[in-house]
XYZ file of C-alpha atoms in Angstrom:
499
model
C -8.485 3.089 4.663
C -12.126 4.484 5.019
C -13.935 2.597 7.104
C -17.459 2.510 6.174
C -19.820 3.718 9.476
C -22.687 1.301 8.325
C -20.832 -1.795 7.944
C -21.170 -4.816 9.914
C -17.812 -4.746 11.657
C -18.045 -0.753 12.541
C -21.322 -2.027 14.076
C -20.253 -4.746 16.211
C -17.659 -2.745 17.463
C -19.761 0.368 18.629
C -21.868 -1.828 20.372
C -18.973 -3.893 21.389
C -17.416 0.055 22.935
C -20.912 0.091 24.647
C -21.446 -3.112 26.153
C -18.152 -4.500 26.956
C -17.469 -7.841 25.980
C -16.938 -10.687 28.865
C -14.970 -13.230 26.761
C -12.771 -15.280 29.056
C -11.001 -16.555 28.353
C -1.882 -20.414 15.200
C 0.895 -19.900 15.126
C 3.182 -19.952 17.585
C 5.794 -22.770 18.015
C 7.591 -23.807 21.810
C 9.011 -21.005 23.475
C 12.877 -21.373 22.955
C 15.006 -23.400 25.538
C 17.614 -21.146 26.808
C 21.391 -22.712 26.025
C 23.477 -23.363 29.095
C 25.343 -20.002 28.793
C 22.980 -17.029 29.014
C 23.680 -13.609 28.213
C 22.873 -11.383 30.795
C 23.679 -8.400 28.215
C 22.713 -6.691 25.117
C 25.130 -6.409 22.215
C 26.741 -3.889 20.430
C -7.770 -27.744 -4.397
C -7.024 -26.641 -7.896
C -9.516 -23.856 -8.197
C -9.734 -20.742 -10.468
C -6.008 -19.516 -11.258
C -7.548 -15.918 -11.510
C -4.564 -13.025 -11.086
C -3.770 -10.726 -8.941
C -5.293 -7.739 -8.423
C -3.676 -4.082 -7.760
C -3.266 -4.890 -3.634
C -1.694 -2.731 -0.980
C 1.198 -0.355 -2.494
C 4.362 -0.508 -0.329
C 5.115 2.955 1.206
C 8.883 3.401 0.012
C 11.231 0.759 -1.164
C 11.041 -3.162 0.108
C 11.895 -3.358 3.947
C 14.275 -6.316 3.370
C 16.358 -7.079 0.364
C 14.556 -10.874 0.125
C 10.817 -10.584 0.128
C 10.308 -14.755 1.019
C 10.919 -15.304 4.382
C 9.863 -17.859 6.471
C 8.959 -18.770 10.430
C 10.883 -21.995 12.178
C 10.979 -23.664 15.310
C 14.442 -22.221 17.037
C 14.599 -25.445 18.814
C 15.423 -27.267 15.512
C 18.046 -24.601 14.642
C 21.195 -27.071 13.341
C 18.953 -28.293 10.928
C 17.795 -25.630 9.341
C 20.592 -23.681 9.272
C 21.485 -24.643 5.959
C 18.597 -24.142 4.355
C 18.432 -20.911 6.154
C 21.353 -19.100 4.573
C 19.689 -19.918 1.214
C 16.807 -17.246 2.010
C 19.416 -14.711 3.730
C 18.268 -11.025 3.198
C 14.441 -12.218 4.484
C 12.780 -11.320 7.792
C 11.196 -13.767 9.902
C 10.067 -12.753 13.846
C 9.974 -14.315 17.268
C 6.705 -14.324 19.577
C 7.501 -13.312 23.309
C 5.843 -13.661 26.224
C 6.297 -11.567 29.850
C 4.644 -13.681 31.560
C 7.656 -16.221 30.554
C 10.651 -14.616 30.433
C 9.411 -12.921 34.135
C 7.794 -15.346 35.776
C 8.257 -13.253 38.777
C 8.539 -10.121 39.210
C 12.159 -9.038 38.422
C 13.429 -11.781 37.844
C 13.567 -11.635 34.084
C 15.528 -14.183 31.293
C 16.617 -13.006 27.834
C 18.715 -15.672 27.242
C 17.145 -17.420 24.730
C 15.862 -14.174 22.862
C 19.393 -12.910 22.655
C 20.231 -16.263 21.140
C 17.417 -16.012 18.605
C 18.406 -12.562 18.033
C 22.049 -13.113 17.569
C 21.548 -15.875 15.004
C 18.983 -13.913 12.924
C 21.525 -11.529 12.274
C 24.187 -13.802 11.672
C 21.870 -15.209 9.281
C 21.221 -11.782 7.813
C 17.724 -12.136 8.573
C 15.895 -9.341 9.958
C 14.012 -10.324 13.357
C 10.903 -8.762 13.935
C 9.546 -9.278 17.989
C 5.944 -9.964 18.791
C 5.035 -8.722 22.145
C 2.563 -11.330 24.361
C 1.733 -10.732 27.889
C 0.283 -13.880 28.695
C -1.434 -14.208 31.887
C 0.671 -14.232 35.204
C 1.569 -11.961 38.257
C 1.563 -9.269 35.744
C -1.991 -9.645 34.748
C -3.378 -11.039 37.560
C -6.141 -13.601 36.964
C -6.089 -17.516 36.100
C -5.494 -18.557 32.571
C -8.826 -20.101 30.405
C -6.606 -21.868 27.733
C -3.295 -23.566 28.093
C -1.704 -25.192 24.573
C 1.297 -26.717 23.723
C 4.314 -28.201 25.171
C 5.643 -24.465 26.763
C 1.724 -24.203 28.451
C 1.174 -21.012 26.801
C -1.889 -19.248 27.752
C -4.025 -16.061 26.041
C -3.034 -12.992 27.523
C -4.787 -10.218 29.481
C -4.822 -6.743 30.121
C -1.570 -5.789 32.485
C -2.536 -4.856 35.944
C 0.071 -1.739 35.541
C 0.490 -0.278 32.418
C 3.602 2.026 33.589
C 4.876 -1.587 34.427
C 3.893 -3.146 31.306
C 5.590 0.021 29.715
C 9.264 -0.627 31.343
C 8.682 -4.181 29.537
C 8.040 -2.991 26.152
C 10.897 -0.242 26.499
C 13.734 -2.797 27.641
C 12.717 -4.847 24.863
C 13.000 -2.566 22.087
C 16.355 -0.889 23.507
C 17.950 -4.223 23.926
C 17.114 -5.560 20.645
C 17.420 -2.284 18.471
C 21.043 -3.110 17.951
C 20.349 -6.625 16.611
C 18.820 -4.534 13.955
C 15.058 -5.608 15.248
C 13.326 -2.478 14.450
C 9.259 -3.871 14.381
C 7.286 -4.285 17.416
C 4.053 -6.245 16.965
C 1.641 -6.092 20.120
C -0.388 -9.183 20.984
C -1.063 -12.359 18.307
C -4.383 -12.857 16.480
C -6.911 -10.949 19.302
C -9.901 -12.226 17.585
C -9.046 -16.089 18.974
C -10.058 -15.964 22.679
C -7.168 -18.080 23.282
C -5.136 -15.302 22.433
C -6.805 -12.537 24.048
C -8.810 -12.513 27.344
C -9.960 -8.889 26.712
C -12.307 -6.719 24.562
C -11.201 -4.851 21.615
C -11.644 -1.731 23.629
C -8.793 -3.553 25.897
C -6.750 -3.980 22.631
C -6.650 -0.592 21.846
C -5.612 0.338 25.077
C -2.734 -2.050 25.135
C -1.843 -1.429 21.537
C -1.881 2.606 22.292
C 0.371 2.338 25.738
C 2.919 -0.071 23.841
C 3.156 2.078 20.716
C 4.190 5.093 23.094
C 6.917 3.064 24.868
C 8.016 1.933 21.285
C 8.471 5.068 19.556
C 9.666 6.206 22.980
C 12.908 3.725 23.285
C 13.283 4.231 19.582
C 11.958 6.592 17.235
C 12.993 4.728 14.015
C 10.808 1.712 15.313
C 7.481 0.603 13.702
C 4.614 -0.637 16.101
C 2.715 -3.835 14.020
C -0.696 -4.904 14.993
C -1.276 -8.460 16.426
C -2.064 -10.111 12.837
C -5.903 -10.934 12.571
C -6.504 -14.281 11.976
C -6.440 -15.598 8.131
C -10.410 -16.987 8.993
C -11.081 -13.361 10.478
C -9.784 -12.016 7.472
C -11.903 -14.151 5.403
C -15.253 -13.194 7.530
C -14.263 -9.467 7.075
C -13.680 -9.929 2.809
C -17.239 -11.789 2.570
C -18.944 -9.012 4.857
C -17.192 -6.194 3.013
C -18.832 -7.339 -0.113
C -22.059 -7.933 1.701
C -22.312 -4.582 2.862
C -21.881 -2.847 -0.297
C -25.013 -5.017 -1.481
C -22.607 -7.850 -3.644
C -24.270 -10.767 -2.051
C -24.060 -12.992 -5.264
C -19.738 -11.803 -5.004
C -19.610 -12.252 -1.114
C -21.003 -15.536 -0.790
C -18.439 -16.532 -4.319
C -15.498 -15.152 -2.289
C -16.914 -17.023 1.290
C -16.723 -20.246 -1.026
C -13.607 -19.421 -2.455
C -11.959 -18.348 0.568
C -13.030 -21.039 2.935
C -12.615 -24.152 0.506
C -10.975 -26.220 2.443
C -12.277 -24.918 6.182
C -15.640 -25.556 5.250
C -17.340 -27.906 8.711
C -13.303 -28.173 10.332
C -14.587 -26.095 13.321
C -18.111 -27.163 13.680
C -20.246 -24.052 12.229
C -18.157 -21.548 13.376
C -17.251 -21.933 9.042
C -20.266 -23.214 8.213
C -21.336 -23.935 4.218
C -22.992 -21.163 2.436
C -25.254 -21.012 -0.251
C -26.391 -17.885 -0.578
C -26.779 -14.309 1.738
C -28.726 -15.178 3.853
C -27.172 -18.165 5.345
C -24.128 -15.731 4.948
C -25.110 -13.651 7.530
C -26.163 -16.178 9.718
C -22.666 -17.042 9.171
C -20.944 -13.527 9.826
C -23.557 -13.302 13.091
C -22.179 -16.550 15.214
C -20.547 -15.493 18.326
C -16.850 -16.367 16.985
C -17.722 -14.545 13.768
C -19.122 -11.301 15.170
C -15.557 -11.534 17.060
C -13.899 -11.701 14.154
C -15.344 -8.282 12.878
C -15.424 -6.838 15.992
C -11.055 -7.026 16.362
C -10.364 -6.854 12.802
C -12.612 -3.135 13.099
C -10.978 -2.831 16.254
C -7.064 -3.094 14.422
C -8.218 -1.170 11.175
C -9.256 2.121 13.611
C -5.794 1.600 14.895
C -4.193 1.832 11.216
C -6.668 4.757 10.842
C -5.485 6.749 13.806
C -1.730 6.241 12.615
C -1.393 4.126 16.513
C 0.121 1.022 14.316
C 2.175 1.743 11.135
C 2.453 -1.497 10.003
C -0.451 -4.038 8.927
C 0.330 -7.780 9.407
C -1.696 -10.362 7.167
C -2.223 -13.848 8.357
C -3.351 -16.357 5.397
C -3.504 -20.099 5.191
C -6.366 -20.455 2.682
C -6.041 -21.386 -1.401
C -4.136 -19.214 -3.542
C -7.296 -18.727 -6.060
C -8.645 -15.938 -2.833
C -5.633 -13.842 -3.136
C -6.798 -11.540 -5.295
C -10.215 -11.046 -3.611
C -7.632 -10.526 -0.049
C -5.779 -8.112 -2.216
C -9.217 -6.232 -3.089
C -9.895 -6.062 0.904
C -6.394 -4.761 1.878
C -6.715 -2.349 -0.889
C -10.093 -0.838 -0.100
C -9.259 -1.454 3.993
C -5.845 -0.141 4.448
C -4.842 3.493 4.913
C -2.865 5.081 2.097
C 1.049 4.496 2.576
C 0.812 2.280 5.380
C 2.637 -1.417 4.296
C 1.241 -5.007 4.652
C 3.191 -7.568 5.859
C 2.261 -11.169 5.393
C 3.812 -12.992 8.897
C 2.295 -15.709 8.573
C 1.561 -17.467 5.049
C 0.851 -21.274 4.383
C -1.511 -24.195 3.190
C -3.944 -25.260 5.697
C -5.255 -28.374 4.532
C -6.869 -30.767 7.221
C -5.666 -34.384 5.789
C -4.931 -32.651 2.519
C -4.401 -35.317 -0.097
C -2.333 -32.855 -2.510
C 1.161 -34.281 -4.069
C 4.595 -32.810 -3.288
C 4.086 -30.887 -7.202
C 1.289 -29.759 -6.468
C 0.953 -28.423 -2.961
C 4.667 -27.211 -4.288
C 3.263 -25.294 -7.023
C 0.218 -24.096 -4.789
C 2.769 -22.383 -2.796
C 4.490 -20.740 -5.441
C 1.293 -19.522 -6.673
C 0.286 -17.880 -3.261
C 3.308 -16.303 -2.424
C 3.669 -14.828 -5.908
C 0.579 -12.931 -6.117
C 0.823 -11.366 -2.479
C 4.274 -9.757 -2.964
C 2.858 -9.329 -6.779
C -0.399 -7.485 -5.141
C 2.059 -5.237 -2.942
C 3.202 -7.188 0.214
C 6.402 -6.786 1.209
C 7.244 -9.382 3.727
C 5.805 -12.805 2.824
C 7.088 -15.120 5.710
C 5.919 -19.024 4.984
C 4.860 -21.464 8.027
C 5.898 -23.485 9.309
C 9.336 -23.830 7.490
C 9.480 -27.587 8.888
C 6.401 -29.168 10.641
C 6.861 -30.210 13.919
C 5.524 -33.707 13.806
C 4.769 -33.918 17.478
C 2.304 -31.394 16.782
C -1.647 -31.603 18.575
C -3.096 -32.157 15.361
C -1.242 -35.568 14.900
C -0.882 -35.029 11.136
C 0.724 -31.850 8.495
C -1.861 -29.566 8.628
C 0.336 -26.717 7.439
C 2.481 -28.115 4.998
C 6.386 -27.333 5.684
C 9.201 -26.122 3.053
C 11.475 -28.791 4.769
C 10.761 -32.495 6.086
C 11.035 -32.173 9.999
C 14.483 -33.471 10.253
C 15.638 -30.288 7.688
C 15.498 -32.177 3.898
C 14.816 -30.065 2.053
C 11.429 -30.957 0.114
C 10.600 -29.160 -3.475
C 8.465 -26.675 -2.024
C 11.256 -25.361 -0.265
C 13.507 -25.476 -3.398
C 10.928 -23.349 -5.419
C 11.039 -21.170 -2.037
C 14.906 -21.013 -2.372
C 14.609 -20.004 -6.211
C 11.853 -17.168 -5.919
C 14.437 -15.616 -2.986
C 17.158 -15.984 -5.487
C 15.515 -14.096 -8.071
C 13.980 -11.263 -5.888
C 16.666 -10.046 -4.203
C 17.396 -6.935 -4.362
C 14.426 -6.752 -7.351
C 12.079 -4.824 -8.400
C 8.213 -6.329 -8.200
C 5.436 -6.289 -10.616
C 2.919 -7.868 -10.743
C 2.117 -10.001 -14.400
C -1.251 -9.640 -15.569
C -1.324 -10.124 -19.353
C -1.140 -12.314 -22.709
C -2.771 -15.095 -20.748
C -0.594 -15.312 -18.082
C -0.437 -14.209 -14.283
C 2.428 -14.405 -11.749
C 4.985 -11.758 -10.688
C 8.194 -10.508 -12.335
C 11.647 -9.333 -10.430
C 13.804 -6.580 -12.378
C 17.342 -6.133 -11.304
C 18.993 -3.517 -13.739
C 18.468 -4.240 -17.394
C 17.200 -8.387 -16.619
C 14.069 -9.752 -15.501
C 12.731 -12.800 -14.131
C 8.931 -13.710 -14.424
C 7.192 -16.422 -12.540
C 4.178 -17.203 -14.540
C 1.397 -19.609 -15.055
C -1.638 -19.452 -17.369
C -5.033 -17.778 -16.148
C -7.138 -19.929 -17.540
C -7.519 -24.170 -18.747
C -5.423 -22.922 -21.548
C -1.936 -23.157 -22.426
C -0.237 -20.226 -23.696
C 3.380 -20.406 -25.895
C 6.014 -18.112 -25.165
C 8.085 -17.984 -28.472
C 11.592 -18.332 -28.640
C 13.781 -14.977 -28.476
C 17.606 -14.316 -28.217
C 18.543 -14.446 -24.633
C 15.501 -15.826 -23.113
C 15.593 -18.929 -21.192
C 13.005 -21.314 -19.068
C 12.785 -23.542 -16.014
C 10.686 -25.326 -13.998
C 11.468 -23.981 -9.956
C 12.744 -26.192 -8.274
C 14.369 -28.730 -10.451
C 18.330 -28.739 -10.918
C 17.963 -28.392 -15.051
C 19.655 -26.018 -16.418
C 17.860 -23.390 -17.693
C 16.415 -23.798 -21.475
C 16.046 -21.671 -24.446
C 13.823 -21.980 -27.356
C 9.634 -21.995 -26.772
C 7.757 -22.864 -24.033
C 4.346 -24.059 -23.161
C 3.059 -22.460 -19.708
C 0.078 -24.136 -18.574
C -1.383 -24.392 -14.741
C 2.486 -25.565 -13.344
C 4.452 -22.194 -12.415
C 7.530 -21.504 -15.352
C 10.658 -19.193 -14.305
C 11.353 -16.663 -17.501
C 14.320 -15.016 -17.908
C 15.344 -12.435 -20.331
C 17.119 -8.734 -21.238
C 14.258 -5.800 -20.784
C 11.285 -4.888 -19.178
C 8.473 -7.899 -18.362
C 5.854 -6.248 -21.158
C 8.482 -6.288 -24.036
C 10.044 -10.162 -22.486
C 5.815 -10.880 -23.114
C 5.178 -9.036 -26.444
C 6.380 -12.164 -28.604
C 3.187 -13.705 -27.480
C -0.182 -13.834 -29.601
């Protein structure tokens, strides 16, 4: 990534190096409830279905067999469990907090982490750890925000860092045998709920934990805290500002923020053209936004983090223009990982086929565009949320039915594992194709209003996800609804039928 010295978010974080910030003081469900029996010891909108662009390149082979992962509430464990071992080979992670599992000093619980780590690897599902501090004894300080059920707070700077350190490094020793080999530090900075400190303070923390990491485990990868999907959004719109593309930037702003438009006041204001852009990008919550996500690419440029973790809850028609930013914004080699991925849709009126294909569309053109983790959440809403209604939609119905999103979910995890990725870009259709030895399987919808045919050829079969059909053969008509392809040879030559 080459950050560009004159751009808005290099800016605001000089000045933000100069004159440190004073802000006091998404994603995170109930810290787990320990079981009765700790262990005290480590083991052994429709929109424009435009494609995808070239996005972030992997560095190496996939991390984990199953690209589609997903993020659950631990607490609701039985239920899932089922659906679960359907997406086996995926990742999925667990957010910590030292504040709560030492509430005082010494006196430290990893009961219900082992737990969680136990069954992710029982599940063969690779647990990644995020790393919170929260604010407590080890901090010092009184806490600005308190949400949810477990009281969780925004964290602050420790008051030790050799302390802080000893944290980090029993952490990634105990867990390394689990098979949990990623280390993210911290969760979405740019929220002031999240973070108490300045990005200077970020880099700081992010720097000290990285060295304990690599430390207690040289095979481990340090992850940063996962901007926000909104920050994300702010710094695609100001990218394209910067390079003097205001008629693009304020098209991708609208694209991007079609359903946040006036759900937070104007911190997402509506924009009609570049100058009520940067009004937009120049609001205190805003200017944040550039400020950390500056603040995490600088770390990704100095080789501190190794891994870059994408947050994203908007429509799938601003993938590609993501993909362009992560492109353009990430050093060469270093992955993406999408943690977090879902529909955030305030009220959203959308049917179960629709928000279902939605989510196929999203999730197909990130690991398409080059990510190689794309975890979905919330697998099942939690219906007691503070919002009072779904507004990220869930693969499963709280109780664990499973609903057809999560049966397309189940079906792109069939066909990926252990695949090969491209993306699909051609004859009038977009979507993603998985090659395991001589067969392939395309997802695919059209790219335009129109309809394309697929003609009939020996061997190759069609489905809708998600229904129990069996598979058909003959022609098919791919319109706007995704259509699973299947057939002997490469995706171009599986294609080349069409006119």
């Amino acid at each position: 990534m080459r950050r560009r010295p004159g751009s808005r978010a290099a800016r605001l974080l000089v000045g933000a190096l100069v004159v440190a910030l004073t802000a006091t003081a998404c994603s995170s469900d109930p810290e787990p409830t320990p079981d009765p029996a700790p262990t005290s010891a480590a083991p052994d909108a429709s929109g424009p279905t435009t494609g995808p662009t070239a996005g972030p390149a992997p560095a190496g082979p996939p991390s984990v067999p199953n690209p589609f992962g997903a993020h659950w509430d631990w607490s609701r464990y039985e239920q899932f469990k089922p659906y679960l071992e359907k997406i086996s080979g995926s990742a999925t992670y667990q957010e910590i907090t030292w504040c709560a599992m030492e509430p005082t000093q010494g006196n430290r619980d990893y009961a219900a982490l082992d737990r969680i780590a136990q069954r992710s690897r029982d599940l063969d599902i690779t647990l990644h750890i995020k790393i919170r501090t929260g604010v407590c004894w080890a901090t010092g300080g009184t806490p600005q925000f308190t949400r949810g059920q477990a009281n969780k707070t925004e964290s602050a700077m420790p008051l030790d860092m050799a302390t802080y350190q000893a944290f980090v490094t029993d952490i990634v020793k105990r867990y390394v045998p689990y098979g949990v080999r990623q280390f993210a530090i911290e969760n979405e900075v740019n929220a002031p709920q999240y973070w108490a400190g300045t990005p200077e303070d970020y880099k700081r923390l992010v720097a000290s934990a990285a060295e304990a990491i690599r430390a207690a485990d040289p095979q481990a990868k340090v992850v940063d805290s996962g901007i926000s999907s909104v920050a994300y959004g702010m710094g695609v719109a100001d990218r394209l500002l910067t390079a003097g593309d205001e008629a693009g930037a304020v098209a991708a702003y609208q694209a991007y923020f079609v359903r946040r438009i006036g759900t937070r006041g104007q911190k997402i204001p509506a924009v009609t053209d570049g100058a009520g852009l940067r009004t937009a990008l120049a609001n205190d919550q805003n200017s944040r936004n550039l400020q950390f996500l500056a603040a995490t690419e600088q770390l990704l440029d100095e080789r501190v983090v190794d891994v870059r973790q994408l947050h994203y809850y908007e429509h799938f028609a601003a993938v590609p223009v993501l993909l362009d930013y992560l492109r353009a914004e990430t050093p060469a080699g270093v992955p993406t990982q999408a943690w977090e991925v879902g529909q955030f849709w305030r009220d959203g009126d959308g049917d179960a086929a629709s928000r279902s294909d939605e989510m196929v569309k999203t999730v197909s053109q990130l690991v398409a565009g080059g990510i190689d983790q794309v975890l979905w959440l919330p697998l099942g809403y939690n219906p007691n949320n503070r919002a009072g209604s779904e507004v990220r939609y869930g693969l499963l119905d709280p109780d664990g039915t499973e609903r057809l999103a999560g049966a397309m979910m189940a079906e792109l995890a069939v066909a990926a594992r252990d695949a090969t990725v491209e993306p699909v870009a051609d004859k009038g259709l977009v979507g993603v194709a998985f090659r395991r030895g001589t067969e392939s399987t395309l997802v695919v919808w059209s790219s335009s209003d129109a309809t394309v045919s697929v003609p009939a050829a020996p061997g190759l079969t069609n489905d809708k996800l998600g229904t129990a059909s069996a598979a058909r053969s003959g022609a098919v008509s791919v319109g706007s609804a995704p259509v699973l392809l299947r057939g002997t040879g490469d995706p171009a030559s599986i294609l080349s039928p069409i006119r």
